[in-house]
């Protein structure tokens, strides 16, 4: 158990809909990262938050947004969903912007999104 | 440009044999970190081992070790005495720091199958 909690574990929805994925980082971790894993794209970095502020942005679509709340949990909002958004969405956390002395990320179990 | 390259999409190995998973990377930063993660069929990402660019010795963690060749920019994962439970996807990743914020960049992964 990594200590990172993601909900829901599975989600099935239709095209055009909007969903919210939730992540609780490990106790004490200030940084939260979101990754998307799809079959043809591998693990793609989406966005990082540190202590409530956005710190780094990757290949995140404009239809997607995220935020980190004062209690450090984070939400990833996906709107106007398309079939291609079907993927496993991971949240990961680390201590700070530079992580632990190694920079290791601790991953949640992922939220599997299926768009029909 | 792809920064992490895993050239073996799949590997099949007999139980109890050693296996080497290849990973090459590209960076101009003199300080970097390299990671290996395991993703079993259940989907979670499990941290295995870390190598820092300034580490003098190859990292080892139980049955996992790294063959770190800095000049060749490669960090191959060696799993000794493979077990059936080692069957999984294995991802190599590199820590990338941009404007003080870090993220991990992942390779495409290698699917390892251990045959009894």
mmCIF file of C-alpha atoms in Angstrom:
data_model
loop_
_atom_site.group_PDB
_atom_site.id
_atom_site.type_symbol
_atom_site.label_atom_id
_atom_site.label_comp_id
_atom_site.label_asym_id
_atom_site.label_seq_id
_atom_site.Cartn_x
_atom_site.Cartn_y
_atom_site.Cartn_z
ATOM 1 C CA UNK A 1 0.000 0.000 0.000
ATOM 2 C CA UNK A 2 1.616 3.246 -1.199
ATOM 3 C CA UNK A 3 -0.541 5.448 1.019
ATOM 4 C CA UNK A 4 -1.978 7.298 -1.986
ATOM 5 C CA UNK A 5 -5.734 6.878 -2.345
ATOM 6 C CA UNK A 6 -7.626 7.347 -5.572
ATOM 7 C CA UNK A 7 -11.366 7.240 -6.158
ATOM 8 C CA UNK A 8 -13.223 5.939 -7.999
ATOM 9 C CA UNK A 9 -11.304 2.845 -9.052
ATOM 10 C CA UNK A 10 -13.507 2.321 -12.082
ATOM 11 C CA UNK A 11 -15.754 4.706 -13.964
ATOM 12 C CA UNK A 12 -17.842 4.164 -17.062
ATOM 13 C CA UNK A 13 -19.442 7.127 -18.748
ATOM 14 C CA UNK A 14 -20.594 8.392 -22.119
ATOM 15 C CA UNK A 15 -19.035 10.758 -24.608
ATOM 16 C CA UNK A 16 -19.659 14.406 -23.845
ATOM 17 C CA UNK A 17 -19.940 13.844 -20.113
ATOM 18 C CA UNK A 18 -17.804 15.238 -17.303
ATOM 19 C CA UNK A 19 -16.130 13.293 -14.511
ATOM 20 C CA UNK A 20 -14.037 14.106 -11.472
ATOM 21 C CA UNK A 21 -11.232 11.901 -10.201
ATOM 22 C CA UNK A 22 -10.080 12.324 -6.644
ATOM 23 C CA UNK A 23 -6.710 11.750 -5.033
ATOM 24 C CA UNK A 24 -5.509 11.833 -1.432
ATOM 25 C CA UNK A 25 -1.706 11.939 -1.202
ATOM 26 C CA UNK A 26 0.424 10.186 1.384
ATOM 27 C CA UNK A 27 0.380 11.825 4.760
ATOM 28 C CA UNK A 28 2.935 14.635 4.745
ATOM 29 C CA UNK A 29 3.404 14.759 0.982
ATOM 30 C CA UNK A 30 2.923 18.212 -0.482
ATOM 31 C CA UNK A 31 3.258 17.383 -4.183
ATOM 32 C CA UNK A 32 0.614 15.682 -6.263
ATOM 33 C CA UNK A 33 1.100 14.520 -9.822
ATOM 34 C CA UNK A 34 -1.420 13.272 -12.364
ATOM 35 C CA UNK A 35 -0.489 10.821 -15.099
ATOM 36 C CA UNK A 36 -2.532 9.284 -17.893
ATOM 37 C CA UNK A 37 -1.806 5.763 -19.094
ATOM 38 C CA UNK A 38 -3.393 4.683 -22.326
ATOM 39 C CA UNK A 39 -2.501 1.724 -24.496
ATOM 40 C CA UNK A 40 -0.938 3.718 -27.291
ATOM 41 C CA UNK A 41 0.614 6.569 -25.323
ATOM 42 C CA UNK A 42 2.226 4.931 -22.338
ATOM 43 C CA UNK A 43 2.460 6.958 -19.124
ATOM 44 C CA UNK A 44 1.991 10.634 -19.884
ATOM 45 C CA UNK A 45 2.558 13.370 -17.324
ATOM 46 C CA UNK A 46 -0.416 15.682 -17.070
ATOM 47 C CA UNK A 47 0.110 18.150 -14.252
ATOM 48 C CA UNK A 48 1.761 18.689 -10.876
ATOM 49 C CA UNK A 49 0.662 20.640 -7.824
ATOM 50 C CA UNK A 50 2.725 21.614 -4.823
ATOM 51 C CA UNK A 51 0.998 22.798 -1.663
ATOM 52 C CA UNK A 52 -2.009 24.039 -3.577
ATOM 53 C CA UNK A 53 -0.219 25.683 -6.464
ATOM 54 C CA UNK A 54 0.307 24.423 -9.995
ATOM 55 C CA UNK A 55 4.041 23.777 -10.532
ATOM 56 C CA UNK A 56 4.395 21.902 -13.797
ATOM 57 C CA UNK A 57 2.191 21.185 -16.749
ATOM 58 C CA UNK A 58 2.546 18.394 -19.256
ATOM 59 C CA UNK A 59 0.382 17.103 -22.037
ATOM 60 C CA UNK A 60 -2.886 18.065 -20.429
ATOM 61 C CA UNK A 61 -5.801 18.872 -22.726
ATOM 62 C CA UNK A 62 -7.731 22.099 -22.315
ATOM 63 C CA UNK A 63 -10.820 19.983 -21.555
ATOM 64 C CA UNK A 64 -9.009 18.731 -18.464
ATOM 65 C CA UNK A 65 -8.341 20.716 -15.325
ATOM 66 C CA UNK A 66 -7.041 19.983 -11.873
ATOM 67 C CA UNK A 67 -6.654 21.580 -8.498
ATOM 68 C CA UNK A 68 -5.158 20.863 -5.118
ATOM 69 C CA UNK A 69 -7.121 21.851 -2.058
ATOM 70 C CA UNK A 70 -5.901 23.221 1.313
ATOM 71 C CA UNK A 71 -6.078 19.723 2.816
ATOM 72 C CA UNK A 72 -3.726 18.675 -0.052
ATOM 73 C CA UNK A 73 -6.126 16.324 -1.768
ATOM 74 C CA UNK A 74 -6.411 16.845 -5.486
ATOM 75 C CA UNK A 75 -9.077 16.481 -8.136
ATOM 76 C CA UNK A 76 -8.730 15.977 -11.858
ATOM 77 C CA UNK A 77 -11.726 17.142 -13.858
ATOM 78 C CA UNK A 78 -12.279 15.714 -17.326
ATOM 79 C CA UNK A 79 -14.989 17.315 -19.449
ATOM 80 C CA UNK A 80 -16.517 16.858 -22.907
ATOM 81 C CA UNK A 81 -15.222 13.322 -22.768
ATOM 82 C CA UNK A 82 -14.206 11.548 -25.957
ATOM 83 C CA UNK A 83 -13.612 7.883 -26.657
ATOM 84 C CA UNK A 84 -9.875 8.538 -26.694
ATOM 85 C CA UNK A 85 -9.946 9.717 -23.090
ATOM 86 C CA UNK A 86 -10.453 6.137 -21.960
ATOM 87 C CA UNK A 87 -7.366 5.381 -19.904
ATOM 88 C CA UNK A 88 -5.960 4.637 -16.491
ATOM 89 C CA UNK A 89 -5.408 7.869 -14.587
ATOM 90 C CA UNK A 90 -2.781 7.781 -11.886
ATOM 91 C CA UNK A 91 -2.206 10.127 -9.046
ATOM 92 C CA UNK A 92 1.201 10.131 -7.389
ATOM 93 C CA UNK A 93 2.633 12.076 -4.498
ATOM 94 C CA UNK A 94 6.014 13.046 -3.131
ATOM 95 C CA UNK A 95 7.307 15.099 -0.267
ATOM 96 C CA UNK A 96 8.194 18.276 -2.082
ATOM 97 C CA UNK A 97 8.830 19.779 -5.474
ATOM 98 C CA UNK A 98 12.046 17.839 -5.606
ATOM 99 C CA UNK A 99 10.560 14.816 -3.949
ATOM 100 C CA UNK A 100 12.471 12.817 -1.393
ATOM 101 C CA UNK A 101 16.235 12.613 -1.636
ATOM 102 C CA UNK A 102 15.646 10.344 -4.607
ATOM 103 C CA UNK A 103 12.588 11.999 -6.108
ATOM 104 C CA UNK A 104 10.592 8.816 -5.865
ATOM 105 C CA UNK A 105 6.910 9.124 -6.604
ATOM 106 C CA UNK A 106 4.366 7.036 -4.741
ATOM 107 C CA UNK A 107 1.490 6.020 -6.983
ATOM 108 C CA UNK A 108 -2.117 5.322 -6.212
ATOM 109 C CA UNK A 109 -3.863 2.321 -7.723
ATOM 110 C CA UNK A 110 -5.325 4.428 -10.490
ATOM 111 C CA UNK A 111 -8.792 5.288 -11.732
ATOM 112 C CA UNK A 112 -9.790 3.383 -14.828
ATOM 113 C CA UNK A 113 -12.017 5.523 -17.021
ATOM 114 C CA UNK A 114 -14.021 4.005 -19.841
ATOM 115 C CA UNK A 115 -15.825 6.341 -22.213
ATOM 116 C CA UNK A 116 -18.515 4.686 -24.320
ATOM 117 C CA UNK B 1 12.565 13.960 -28.536
ATOM 118 C CA UNK B 2 12.072 10.784 -26.587
ATOM 119 C CA UNK B 3 14.139 10.902 -23.441
ATOM 120 C CA UNK B 4 13.662 7.379 -22.157
ATOM 121 C CA UNK B 5 13.894 4.418 -24.501
ATOM 122 C CA UNK B 6 13.001 0.851 -23.695
ATOM 123 C CA UNK B 7 13.687 -1.181 -26.813
ATOM 124 C CA UNK B 8 12.193 -4.476 -25.652
ATOM 125 C CA UNK B 9 8.388 -4.438 -25.929
ATOM 126 C CA UNK B 10 8.214 -7.959 -24.525
ATOM 127 C CA UNK B 11 10.473 -10.584 -23.002
ATOM 128 C CA UNK B 12 9.909 -14.228 -22.119
ATOM 129 C CA UNK B 13 12.146 -15.879 -19.550
ATOM 130 C CA UNK B 14 12.196 -19.244 -17.816
ATOM 131 C CA UNK B 15 11.590 -19.247 -14.097
ATOM 132 C CA UNK B 16 14.762 -18.986 -11.985
ATOM 133 C CA UNK B 17 16.764 -17.472 -14.815
ATOM 134 C CA UNK B 18 18.182 -13.952 -14.594
ATOM 135 C CA UNK B 19 16.722 -11.307 -16.868
ATOM 136 C CA UNK B 20 18.020 -7.951 -18.042
ATOM 137 C CA UNK B 21 15.658 -5.183 -19.105
ATOM 138 C CA UNK B 22 17.226 -2.427 -21.166
ATOM 139 C CA UNK B 23 16.792 1.298 -20.756
ATOM 140 C CA UNK B 24 18.634 4.199 -22.349
ATOM 141 C CA UNK B 25 18.088 7.846 -21.604
ATOM 142 C CA UNK B 26 18.965 11.247 -22.943
ATOM 143 C CA UNK B 27 19.675 14.312 -20.852
ATOM 144 C CA UNK B 28 22.093 17.224 -20.745
ATOM 145 C CA UNK B 29 21.549 17.781 -17.041
ATOM 146 C CA UNK B 30 24.577 16.556 -15.031
ATOM 147 C CA UNK B 31 22.315 15.753 -12.068
ATOM 148 C CA UNK B 32 19.518 13.304 -12.692
ATOM 149 C CA UNK B 33 17.831 10.290 -11.224
ATOM 150 C CA UNK B 34 16.739 7.067 -12.819
ATOM 151 C CA UNK B 35 13.935 4.843 -11.558
ATOM 152 C CA UNK B 36 12.383 1.497 -12.312
ATOM 153 C CA UNK B 37 8.751 0.734 -11.607
ATOM 154 C CA UNK B 38 6.832 -2.530 -11.860
ATOM 155 C CA UNK B 39 3.215 -2.634 -12.971
ATOM 156 C CA UNK B 40 1.533 -6.014 -12.442
ATOM 157 C CA UNK B 41 -1.724 -6.906 -14.141
ATOM 158 C CA UNK B 42 -3.643 -5.413 -11.232
ATOM 159 C CA UNK B 43 -2.457 -2.015 -12.441
ATOM 160 C CA UNK B 44 -0.646 -0.385 -9.540
ATOM 161 C CA UNK B 45 2.792 1.155 -10.036
ATOM 162 C CA UNK B 46 5.376 -0.247 -7.644
ATOM 163 C CA UNK B 47 8.723 1.474 -7.137
ATOM 164 C CA UNK B 48 11.630 -0.958 -7.430
ATOM 165 C CA UNK B 49 14.976 0.787 -7.476
ATOM 166 C CA UNK B 50 16.706 4.130 -7.927
ATOM 167 C CA UNK B 51 20.058 5.258 -9.338
ATOM 168 C CA UNK B 52 21.424 8.765 -8.958
ATOM 169 C CA UNK B 53 23.708 10.204 -11.585
ATOM 170 C CA UNK B 54 26.457 10.807 -9.035
ATOM 171 C CA UNK B 55 26.182 7.418 -7.379
ATOM 172 C CA UNK B 56 29.517 5.651 -7.564
ATOM 173 C CA UNK B 57 28.098 2.169 -7.290
ATOM 174 C CA UNK B 58 25.326 0.350 -9.079
ATOM 175 C CA UNK B 59 22.129 0.303 -7.053
ATOM 176 C CA UNK B 60 20.872 -2.988 -5.625
ATOM 177 C CA UNK B 61 17.628 -3.894 -3.852
ATOM 178 C CA UNK B 62 17.231 -7.552 -3.076
ATOM 179 C CA UNK B 63 16.907 -9.436 -6.364
ATOM 180 C CA UNK B 64 16.942 -6.177 -8.321
ATOM 181 C CA UNK B 65 20.131 -4.475 -9.430
ATOM 182 C CA UNK B 66 21.039 -1.852 -11.975
ATOM 183 C CA UNK B 67 23.789 -1.995 -14.562
ATOM 184 C CA UNK B 68 24.389 1.750 -14.740
ATOM 185 C CA UNK B 69 26.656 2.806 -17.600
ATOM 186 C CA UNK B 70 26.779 6.576 -17.435
ATOM 187 C CA UNK B 71 28.914 7.149 -20.525
ATOM 188 C CA UNK B 72 26.520 5.051 -22.594
ATOM 189 C CA UNK B 73 23.492 6.625 -20.889
ATOM 190 C CA UNK B 74 22.000 3.304 -20.047
ATOM 191 C CA UNK B 75 20.568 1.840 -16.872
ATOM 192 C CA UNK B 76 19.558 -1.773 -17.326
ATOM 193 C CA UNK B 77 17.513 -3.564 -14.689
ATOM 194 C CA UNK B 78 18.723 -7.020 -13.734
ATOM 195 C CA UNK B 79 16.351 -9.379 -11.948
ATOM 196 C CA UNK B 80 18.101 -12.401 -10.529
ATOM 197 C CA UNK B 81 16.455 -15.783 -9.970
ATOM 198 C CA UNK B 82 13.218 -14.746 -11.648
ATOM 199 C CA UNK B 83 9.903 -15.819 -10.141
ATOM 200 C CA UNK B 84 6.435 -16.236 -11.623
ATOM 201 C CA UNK B 85 5.344 -13.163 -9.677
ATOM 202 C CA UNK B 86 7.857 -11.080 -11.604
ATOM 203 C CA UNK B 87 5.586 -11.237 -14.654
ATOM 204 C CA UNK B 88 4.542 -7.617 -15.186
ATOM 205 C CA UNK B 89 5.199 -4.436 -17.133
ATOM 206 C CA UNK B 90 8.435 -2.723 -16.179
ATOM 207 C CA UNK B 91 8.946 0.979 -16.693
ATOM 208 C CA UNK B 92 12.160 2.938 -16.653
ATOM 209 C CA UNK B 93 11.821 6.604 -15.719
ATOM 210 C CA UNK B 94 14.031 9.652 -15.404
ATOM 211 C CA UNK B 95 13.596 12.615 -13.112
ATOM 212 C CA UNK B 96 13.325 15.827 -15.080
ATOM 213 C CA UNK B 97 13.569 19.175 -13.303
ATOM 214 C CA UNK B 98 12.134 22.229 -15.014
ATOM 215 C CA UNK B 99 12.160 25.603 -13.246
ATOM 216 C CA UNK B 100 12.545 23.917 -9.898
ATOM 217 C CA UNK B 101 9.663 21.520 -10.399
ATOM 218 C CA UNK B 102 10.288 17.870 -10.986
ATOM 219 C CA UNK B 103 8.434 15.183 -12.823
ATOM 220 C CA UNK B 104 9.211 11.657 -13.890
ATOM 221 C CA UNK B 105 9.362 10.889 -17.590
ATOM 222 C CA UNK B 106 8.602 7.257 -18.392
ATOM 223 C CA UNK B 107 9.659 4.919 -21.132
ATOM 224 C CA UNK B 108 7.139 2.825 -23.041
ATOM 225 C CA UNK B 109 7.739 -0.192 -20.849
ATOM 226 C CA UNK B 110 8.745 -3.819 -21.282
ATOM 227 C CA UNK B 111 6.268 -6.626 -20.675
ATOM 228 C CA UNK B 112 8.079 -9.450 -18.882
ATOM 229 C CA UNK B 113 6.594 -12.915 -18.823
ATOM 230 C CA UNK B 114 8.118 -15.590 -16.614
ATOM 231 C CA UNK B 115 7.409 -19.112 -17.819
ATOM 232 C CA UNK B 116 7.251 -22.017 -15.356
#
